[in-house]
GROMACS .gro file of C-alpha atoms in nm:
model
  388
    1MET     CA    1  12.220   8.658  12.729
    2ALA     CA    2  12.205   8.239  12.703
    3ALA     CA    3  12.511   8.274  12.698
    4ILE     CA    4  12.636   8.452  12.980
    5SER     CA    5  12.356   8.297  13.155
    6ALA     CA    6  12.637   8.043  13.121
    7GLN     CA    7  12.944   8.168  13.175
    8LEU     CA    8  12.720   8.263  13.543
    9ALA     CA    9  12.621   7.943  13.631
   10SER     CA   10  12.994   7.808  13.526
   11PHE     CA   11  13.127   8.006  13.766
   12LYS     CA   12  12.899   7.970  14.055
   13SER     CA   13  12.993   7.623  13.998
   14PHE     CA   14  13.366   7.700  14.025
   15SER     CA   15  13.266   7.928  14.376
   16SER     CA   16  13.106   7.602  14.510
   17LEU     CA   17  13.472   7.456  14.393
   18LEU     CA   18  13.643   7.694  14.660
   19ASN     CA   19  13.394   7.591  14.982
   20ASP     CA   20  13.414   7.249  14.924
   21LYS     CA   21  13.668   7.057  15.159
   22LYS     CA   22  13.777   6.798  14.954
   23CYS     CA   23  13.983   7.074  14.716
   24SER     CA   24  14.307   7.163  14.887
   25ARG     CA   25  14.392   7.442  14.655
   26PHE     CA   26  14.370   7.657  14.444
   27ARG     CA   27  14.621   7.833  14.266
   28SER     CA   28  14.556   8.019  13.892
   29GLN     CA   29  14.632   8.341  13.691
   30ILE     CA   30  14.486   8.491  13.368
   31LYS     CA   31  14.764   8.685  13.285
   32SER     CA   32  14.536   8.863  12.996
   33PHE     CA   33  14.166   8.932  12.822
   34GLU     CA   34  14.240   9.057  12.516
   35ASN     CA   35  14.132   8.794  12.283
   36GLN     CA   36  13.755   8.878  12.388
   37HIS     CA   37  13.620   8.637  12.154
   38SER     CA   38  13.699   8.277  12.329
   39ASN     CA   39  13.590   8.192  12.669
   40TRP     CA   40  13.734   8.034  12.951
   41SER     CA   41  13.591   7.654  13.128
   42VAL     CA   42  13.704   7.511  13.422
   43GLU     CA   43  13.844   7.189  13.499
   44PHE     CA   44  13.907   7.029  13.842
   45LEU     CA   45  13.913   6.721  14.004
   46SER     CA   46  13.907   6.601  14.364
   47GLY     CA   47  14.185   6.641  14.637
   48LYS     CA   48  14.531   6.686  14.582
   49GLU     CA   49  14.535   6.806  14.206
   50SER     CA   50  14.531   7.168  14.064
   51VAL     CA   51  14.248   7.293  13.935
   52HIS     CA   52  14.328   7.409  13.626
   53LEU     CA   53  14.189   7.725  13.423
   54ILE     CA   54  14.153   7.639  12.963
   55ARG     CA   55  14.109   7.848  12.789
   56ASN     CA   56  13.886   7.774  12.443
   57SER     CA   57  13.851   7.937  12.109
   58SER     CA   58  13.483   8.075  11.982
   59PRO     CA   59  13.391   7.792  11.824
   60SER     CA   60  13.359   7.999  11.451
   61ILE     CA   61  13.719   8.052  11.447
   62SER     CA   62  13.809   7.682  11.600
   63MET     CA   63  13.600   7.598  11.229
   64ALA     CA   64  13.781   7.884  11.025
   65ALA     CA   65  14.129   7.756  11.151
   66SER     CA   66  14.027   7.416  11.057
   67VAL     CA   67  13.934   7.507  10.749
   68ALA     CA   68  14.198   7.694  10.588
   69GLY     CA   69  14.432   7.419  10.768
   70SER     CA   70  14.278   7.162  10.545
   71ALA     CA   71  14.223   7.385  10.217
   72VAL     CA   72  14.397   7.175   9.967
   73LYS     CA   73  14.438   7.357   9.594
   74PRO     CA   74  14.241   7.283   9.325
   75ALA     CA   75  14.347   7.105   9.078
   76LYS     CA   76  14.450   7.267   8.750
   77LYS     CA   77  14.172   7.171   8.416
   78VAL     CA   78  14.395   7.076   8.120
   79CYS     CA   79  14.248   7.099   7.816
   80LEU     CA   80  14.483   6.767   7.557
   81PHE     CA   81  14.539   6.757   7.244
   82TYR     CA   82  14.695   6.386   7.107
   83CYS     CA   83  14.806   6.254   6.778
   84SER     CA   84  14.648   5.875   6.630
   85GLU     CA   85  14.960   5.703   6.882
   86THR     CA   86  14.873   5.799   7.159
   87GLU     CA   87  14.508   5.813   7.232
   88VAL     CA   88  14.590   5.477   7.402
   89LEU     CA   89  14.793   5.665   7.655
   90ALA     CA   90  14.564   5.948   7.605
   91LYS     CA   91  14.288   5.819   7.759
   92ARG     CA   92  14.460   5.635   8.047
   93ILE     CA   93  14.626   6.042   8.159
   94ALA     CA   94  14.245   6.163   8.182
   95ALA     CA   95  14.131   5.873   8.354
   96GLU     CA   96  14.375   5.985   8.602
   97SER     CA   97  14.219   6.313   8.759
   98ASP     CA   98  13.849   6.453   8.646
   99ALA     CA   99  14.091   6.749   8.599
  100ILE     CA  100  14.194   6.646   8.266
  101GLU     CA  101  13.933   6.729   7.968
  102LEU     CA  102  14.063   6.533   7.627
  103ARG     CA  103  14.038   6.751   7.325
  104SER     CA  104  14.085   6.515   6.935
  105ILE     CA  105  14.244   6.680   6.636
  106ASN     CA  106  14.067   6.623   6.243
  107TRP     CA  107  14.459   6.421   6.105
  108ARG     CA  108  14.358   6.446   5.840
  109THR     CA  109  14.490   6.448   5.445
  110PHE     CA  110  14.513   6.616   5.102
  111GLU     CA  111  14.556   6.447   4.792
  112ASP     CA  112  14.887   6.476   4.746
  113GLY     CA  113  14.967   6.308   5.077
  114PHE     CA  114  15.053   6.643   5.310
  115PRO     CA  115  14.850   6.692   5.565
  116ASN     CA  116  14.507   6.819   5.567
  117LEU     CA  117  14.470   6.974   6.010
  118PHE     CA  118  14.196   7.088   6.123
  119ILE     CA  119  14.142   7.191   6.576
  120PRO     CA  120  13.816   7.224   6.632
  121ASN     CA  121  13.627   7.506   6.825
  122ALA     CA  122  13.967   7.639   6.915
  123HIS     CA  123  13.745   7.905   7.048
  124GLY     CA  124  13.659   7.711   7.359
  125ILE     CA  125  13.990   7.664   7.437
  126ARG     CA  126  14.120   8.039   7.456
  127GLY     CA  127  14.279   8.101   7.877
  128GLN     CA  128  14.260   7.724   7.953
  129ASN     CA  129  14.593   7.568   8.035
  130VAL     CA  130  14.641   7.351   7.713
  131ALA     CA  131  14.879   6.990   7.661
  132PHE     CA  132  14.948   6.857   7.355
  133LEU     CA  133  15.033   6.465   7.432
  134ALA     CA  134  15.309   6.356   7.133
  135SER     CA  135  15.448   6.032   7.000
  136PHE     CA  136  15.801   6.075   6.737
  137CYS     CA  137  15.833   5.694   6.702
  138SER     CA  138  15.864   5.744   6.350
  139PRO     CA  139  16.017   6.003   6.154
  140ALA     CA  140  15.701   6.036   5.893
  141VAL     CA  141  15.450   6.214   6.169
  142ILE     CA  142  15.668   6.389   6.300
  143PHE     CA  143  15.646   6.694   6.063
  144GLU     CA  144  15.208   6.719   6.112
  145GLN     CA  145  15.211   6.700   6.505
  146LEU     CA  146  15.524   7.025   6.544
  147SER     CA  147  15.220   7.147   6.254
  148VAL     CA  148  14.969   7.142   6.584
  149ILE     CA  149  15.249   7.219   6.859
  150TYR     CA  150  15.341   7.546   6.663
  151ALA     CA  151  14.925   7.579   6.641
  152LEU     CA  152  14.860   7.521   6.972
  153PRO     CA  153  15.005   7.776   7.145
  154LYS     CA  154  14.906   8.082   6.889
  155LEU     CA  155  14.542   8.002   6.968
  156PHE     CA  156  14.519   8.215   7.353
  157VAL     CA  157  14.605   7.994   7.543
  158SER     CA  158  14.659   7.999   7.941
  159SER     CA  159  14.957   7.824   7.948
  160PHE     CA  160  15.093   7.497   7.692
  161THR     CA  161  15.273   7.189   7.713
  162LEU     CA  162  15.373   6.984   7.535
  163VAL     CA  163  15.445   6.559   7.667
  164LEU     CA  164  15.676   6.398   7.463
  165PRO     CA  165  15.695   6.065   7.681
  166PHE     CA  166  16.008   6.009   7.436
  167PHE     CA  167  16.233   6.200   7.267
  168PRO     CA  168  16.399   5.991   7.013
  169THR     CA  169  16.641   6.143   6.787
  170GLY     CA  170  16.977   6.071   6.929
  171THR     CA  171  16.970   5.690   7.049
  172SER     CA  172  17.174   5.566   6.835
  173GLU     CA  173  17.409   5.886   6.660
  174ARG     CA  174  17.729   5.856   6.719
  175MET     CA  175  17.916   6.197   6.701
  176GLU     CA  176  18.245   6.077   6.560
  177ASP     CA  177  18.333   6.198   6.291
  178GLU     CA  178  18.339   6.498   6.087
  179GLY     CA  179  18.015   6.540   5.831
  180ASP     CA  180  17.811   6.372   6.158
  181VAL     CA  181  17.506   6.513   6.180
  182ALA     CA  182  17.355   6.622   6.558
  183THR     CA  183  17.013   6.479   6.464
  184ALA     CA  184  16.866   6.575   6.844
  185PHE     CA  185  17.089   6.940   6.850
  186THR     CA  186  16.792   6.987   6.565
  187LEU     CA  187  16.511   6.846   6.697
  188ALA     CA  188  16.665   7.010   6.965
  189ARG     CA  189  16.635   7.364   6.832
  190ILE     CA  190  16.271   7.320   6.638
  191LEU     CA  191  16.152   7.233   6.988
  192SER     CA  192  16.267   7.597   7.149
  193HIS     CA  193  16.121   7.785   6.876
  194ILE     CA  194  15.729   7.693   6.970
  195PRO     CA  195  15.546   7.997   7.011
  196THR     CA  196  15.498   8.131   7.363
  197SER     CA  197  15.170   8.103   7.445
  198ARG     CA  198  14.975   8.390   7.701
  199GLY     CA  199  15.136   8.233   7.986
  200GLY     CA  200  15.500   8.235   7.838
  201PRO     CA  201  15.753   7.995   7.719
  202THR     CA  202  15.578   7.635   7.667
  203SER     CA  203  15.685   7.351   7.902
  204LEU     CA  204  15.805   7.060   7.738
  205VAL     CA  205  15.808   6.691   7.947
  206THR     CA  206  15.959   6.374   7.848
  207PHE     CA  207  16.139   6.035   8.024
  208ASP     CA  208  16.424   5.902   8.064
  209ILE     CA  209  16.614   6.181   7.803
  210HIS     CA  210  16.912   5.940   7.606
  211ALA     CA  211  17.195   6.148   7.685
  212LEU     CA  212  17.238   6.360   7.924
  213GLN     CA  213  17.401   6.671   7.716
  214GLU     CA  214  17.065   6.645   7.513
  215ARG     CA  215  16.920   6.852   7.849
  216PHE     CA  216  17.223   7.142   7.721
  217TYR     CA  217  17.035   7.083   7.363
  218PHE     CA  218  16.748   7.318   7.437
  219GLY     CA  219  16.742   7.671   7.438
  220ASP     CA  220  16.587   7.956   7.674
  221THR     CA  221  16.245   7.980   7.505
  222ILE     CA  222  16.138   7.693   7.680
  223LEU     CA  223  16.096   7.537   7.971
  224PRO     CA  224  16.262   7.114   7.997
  225CYS     CA  225  16.099   6.889   8.248
  226PHE     CA  226  16.300   6.597   8.263
  227GLU     CA  227  16.115   6.268   8.482
  228SER     CA  228  16.221   5.889   8.490
  229GLY     CA  229  15.976   5.564   8.465
  230ILE     CA  230  16.206   5.430   8.734
  231PRO     CA  231  15.969   5.510   9.030
  232LEU     CA  232  15.770   5.210   8.817
  233LEU     CA  233  15.974   4.991   8.875
  234LYS     CA  234  16.115   5.093   9.233
  235ASN     CA  235  15.693   5.076   9.299
  236ARG     CA  236  15.602   4.676   9.157
  237LEU     CA  237  15.983   4.577   9.281
  238GLN     CA  238  15.832   4.680   9.550
  239LYS     CA  239  15.505   4.397   9.492
  240LEU     CA  240  15.724   4.126   9.395
  241PRO     CA  241  15.708   3.846   9.652
  242ASP     CA  242  16.089   3.763   9.601
  243SER     CA  243  16.152   4.230   9.683
  244ASP     CA  244  16.431   4.135   9.987
  245LYS     CA  245  16.682   3.929   9.640
  246ILE     CA  246  16.620   4.160   9.435
  247SER     CA  247  16.949   4.359   9.307
  248ILE     CA  248  17.022   4.614   8.986
  249ALA     CA  249  17.240   4.527   8.708
  250PHE     CA  250  17.288   4.792   8.510
  251PRO     CA  251  17.463   4.677   8.150
  252ASP     CA  252  17.754   4.967   8.121
  253ASP     CA  253  17.887   5.237   8.313
  254GLY     CA  254  17.688   5.436   8.134
  255ALA     CA  255  17.374   5.326   8.254
  256TRP     CA  256  17.509   5.259   8.670
  257LYS     CA  257  17.579   5.627   8.645
  258ARG     CA  258  17.246   5.757   8.497
  259PHE     CA  259  17.022   5.557   8.771
  260HIS     CA  260  17.204   5.442   9.003
  261LYS     CA  261  17.122   5.750   9.230
  262GLN     CA  262  16.783   5.625   9.169
  263LEU     CA  263  16.866   5.292   9.287
  264GLN     CA  264  17.095   5.314   9.561
  265HIS     CA  265  16.879   5.083   9.822
  266PHE     CA  266  16.989   4.801   9.599
  267PRO     CA  267  17.265   4.571   9.530
  268THR     CA  268  17.404   4.680   9.219
  269ILE     CA  269  17.623   4.510   8.961
  270VAL     CA  270  17.745   4.642   8.710
  271CYS     CA  271  17.872   4.512   8.356
  272ASN     CA  272  18.093   4.568   8.058
  273LYS     CA  273  18.053   4.575   7.693
  274VAL     CA  274  18.323   4.601   7.489
  275ARG     CA  275  18.244   4.576   7.114
  276ILE     CA  276  18.403   4.367   6.877
  277GLY     CA  277  18.349   4.460   6.556
  278ASP     CA  278  17.981   4.336   6.545
  279GLN     CA  279  18.015   4.101   6.824
  280ARG     CA  280  17.911   4.238   7.170
  281ILE     CA  281  18.135   4.080   7.492
  282VAL     CA  282  17.968   4.114   7.860
  283ARG     CA  283  18.133   4.066   8.188
  284ILE     CA  284  18.046   4.142   8.511
  285LYS     CA  285  18.280   4.434   8.707
  286GLU     CA  286  18.134   4.451   9.008
  287GLY     CA  287  17.891   4.352   9.230
  288ASP     CA  288  17.746   3.974   9.286
  289ALA     CA  289  17.507   3.816   9.142
  290THR     CA  290  17.498   3.445   9.355
  291GLY     CA  291  17.117   3.324   9.463
  292ARG     CA  292  16.946   3.694   9.341
  293HIS     CA  293  16.659   3.798   9.156
  294VAL     CA  294  16.889   4.087   8.900
  295VAL     CA  295  16.664   4.298   8.723
  296ILE     CA  296  16.885   4.420   8.449
  297VAL     CA  297  16.787   4.852   8.413
  298ASP     CA  298  16.813   5.043   8.104
  299ASP     CA  299  16.681   5.377   7.930
  300LEU     CA  300  16.555   5.191   7.599
  301VAL     CA  301  16.660   4.884   7.407
  302GLN     CA  302  16.666   4.834   7.046
  303SER     CA  303  16.730   4.471   6.901
  304GLY     CA  304  16.853   4.399   7.254
  305GLY     CA  305  17.154   4.232   7.150
  306THR     CA  306  17.342   4.424   7.489
  307LEU     CA  307  17.054   4.294   7.731
  308ILE     CA  308  17.118   3.908   7.565
  309GLU     CA  309  17.451   3.894   7.652
  310CYS     CA  310  17.493   4.074   8.004
  311GLN     CA  311  17.061   3.749   8.085
  312LYS     CA  312  17.356   3.540   7.932
  313VAL     CA  313  17.622   3.623   8.214
  314LEU     CA  314  17.453   3.711   8.472
  315ALA     CA  315  17.237   3.320   8.454
  316ALA     CA  316  17.638   3.227   8.442
  317ASN     CA  317  17.719   3.423   8.692
  318GLY     CA  318  17.479   3.198   9.053
  319ALA     CA  319  17.095   3.468   8.915
  320THR     CA  320  16.800   3.239   8.991
  321LYS     CA  321  16.619   3.490   8.820
  322ILE     CA  322  16.697   3.749   8.568
  323SER     CA  323  16.516   4.042   8.463
  324ALA     CA  324  16.453   4.304   8.239
  325TYR     CA  325  16.299   4.716   8.230
  326VAL     CA  326  16.348   5.003   8.015
  327THR     CA  327  16.147   5.273   8.013
  328HIS     CA  328  16.186   5.296   7.613
  329GLY     CA  329  16.079   4.986   7.440
  330ILE     CA  330  16.190   5.096   7.054
  331PHE     CA  331  16.242   4.707   6.955
  332PRO     CA  332  16.263   4.843   6.492
  333LYS     CA  333  16.164   4.509   6.288
  334SER     CA  334  15.959   4.357   6.576
  335SER     CA  335  16.341   4.276   6.791
  336TRP     CA  336  16.195   4.209   7.107
  337GLN     CA  337  16.112   3.872   6.985
  338ARG     CA  338  16.385   3.784   7.060
  339PHE     CA  339  16.346   3.815   7.433
  340GLU     CA  340  16.182   3.478   7.598
  341HIS     CA  341  16.002   3.391   7.896
  342ASP     CA  342  16.241   3.107   8.190
  343ASN     CA  343  15.957   2.937   8.160
  344GLY     CA  344  15.943   2.978   8.588
  345GLY     CA  345  16.318   3.019   8.738
  346GLN     CA  346  16.550   2.906   8.438
  347PRO     CA  347  16.791   3.219   8.403
  348GLU     CA  348  17.005   3.066   8.136
  349LYS     CA  349  16.700   3.042   7.895
  350GLY     CA  350  16.522   3.388   7.943
  351LEU     CA  351  16.409   3.602   8.138
  352THR     CA  352  16.148   3.645   8.450
  353TYR     CA  353  15.943   3.983   8.376
  354PHE     CA  354  16.075   4.202   8.029
  355TRP     CA  355  15.912   4.571   8.179
  356ILE     CA  356  15.820   4.847   7.908
  357THR     CA  357  15.707   5.188   7.961
  358ASP     CA  358  15.428   5.283   7.697
  359SER     CA  359  15.627   5.562   7.620
  360CYS     CA  360  15.635   5.392   7.239
  361PRO     CA  361  15.246   5.263   7.142
  362HIS     CA  362  15.357   5.091   6.903
  363THR     CA  363  15.614   4.899   7.085
  364VAL     CA  364  15.287   4.842   7.333
  365LYS     CA  365  14.998   4.741   7.072
  366GLU     CA  366  15.337   4.390   6.947
  367VAL     CA  367  15.365   4.301   7.296
  368LYS     CA  368  15.072   4.334   7.470
  369CYS     CA  369  15.016   4.003   7.710
  370LYS     CA  370  15.327   3.849   7.585
  371ARG     CA  371  15.566   3.730   7.828
  372PRO     CA  372  15.721   3.831   7.908
  373PHE     CA  373  15.705   4.158   7.886
  374GLU     CA  374  15.474   4.436   8.121
  375ILE     CA  375  15.346   4.774   8.108
  376LEU     CA  376  15.442   4.998   8.327
  377SER     CA  377  15.270   5.238   8.227
  378LEU     CA  378  15.263   5.685   8.261
  379SER     CA  379  14.966   5.820   8.283
  380GLY     CA  380  15.010   5.891   8.672
  381SER     CA  381  15.329   6.020   8.673
  382ILE     CA  382  15.236   6.229   8.273
  383ALA     CA  383  14.907   6.335   8.490
  384ALA     CA  384  15.076   6.488   8.798
  385ALA     CA  385  15.358   6.657   8.560
  386LEU     CA  386  15.042   6.854   8.420
  387GLN     CA  387  14.943   6.988   8.767
  388VAL     CA  388  15.263   7.148   8.800
   0.00000   0.00000   0.00000
């Protein structure tokens, strides 16, 4: 009754408007009243302005539409297991999202040194989305982690994701002579035979795999998701005070082919590497380093010889600052010690920054808080990948 009275009052006001001499004309057109949940209101101005009839949806419908439009897909709950090497990174990933719950594994050994492994509360992960954060940086720990990786999907989990930030094999292999063994292909085949979970094949998340052809080593029983650490670098470069003077240098054509599309908004310099025995000779193939803060970009670093030679050539060709980025800082035998800080703008002496990700946990521990090194964490990228 209150609604009817309100509508009658509106029409009485409308009638008064028509009798008002200040309202010189009135024209309206109502085509239908098919929507019975709509109501009509009157808006008018005096003088020569037209009178407008405005249809308003009912509050209940408007609210429902608003709620439907603003509905956000709930985050997928994930139980994240990890090995001892990746514990720090796992905690960073869990801190990125309340939907990620850390779960531990008892990494024990028998008296003969072989793994004695146990997954606590195995019944508690039934029907859950499960992930494992692996580190294959050392061959000694691959077998025990593979044992867990093969066991988790068989515990009636809803889905299984293997996060292997650094795919280690094949980084130094040169398949040139008969008898060379492609260990990268071997590891890809092993991972391709991880048992399927109740939700289907295992998903594999890895970053900047070294040889592009390794993408095709995996079988149809695994779903590889190839991510990159370059977005982390781009975000860091935007925060530099001289971000408008950045140029990107690639140490060879392979690095250019891999990354130039992701960094196409920056001026680029391409170097050329020639090996004569154990000696590396690096030249600038194209591009100009004069007056620029040049950032050398590659997927990984081992001994660092190529990067150091690039630094020397760029400094000799007028670069005011030189920094470096690699997704995977391997640095066998602590070769990171070869890299010096530039001591405030002396590019011939060292690097302003050397950015690496935390894909290789042992390296992170060694270079933490040591200039010129700075760690860009993959935690946010991994947390996002677990929601796919």
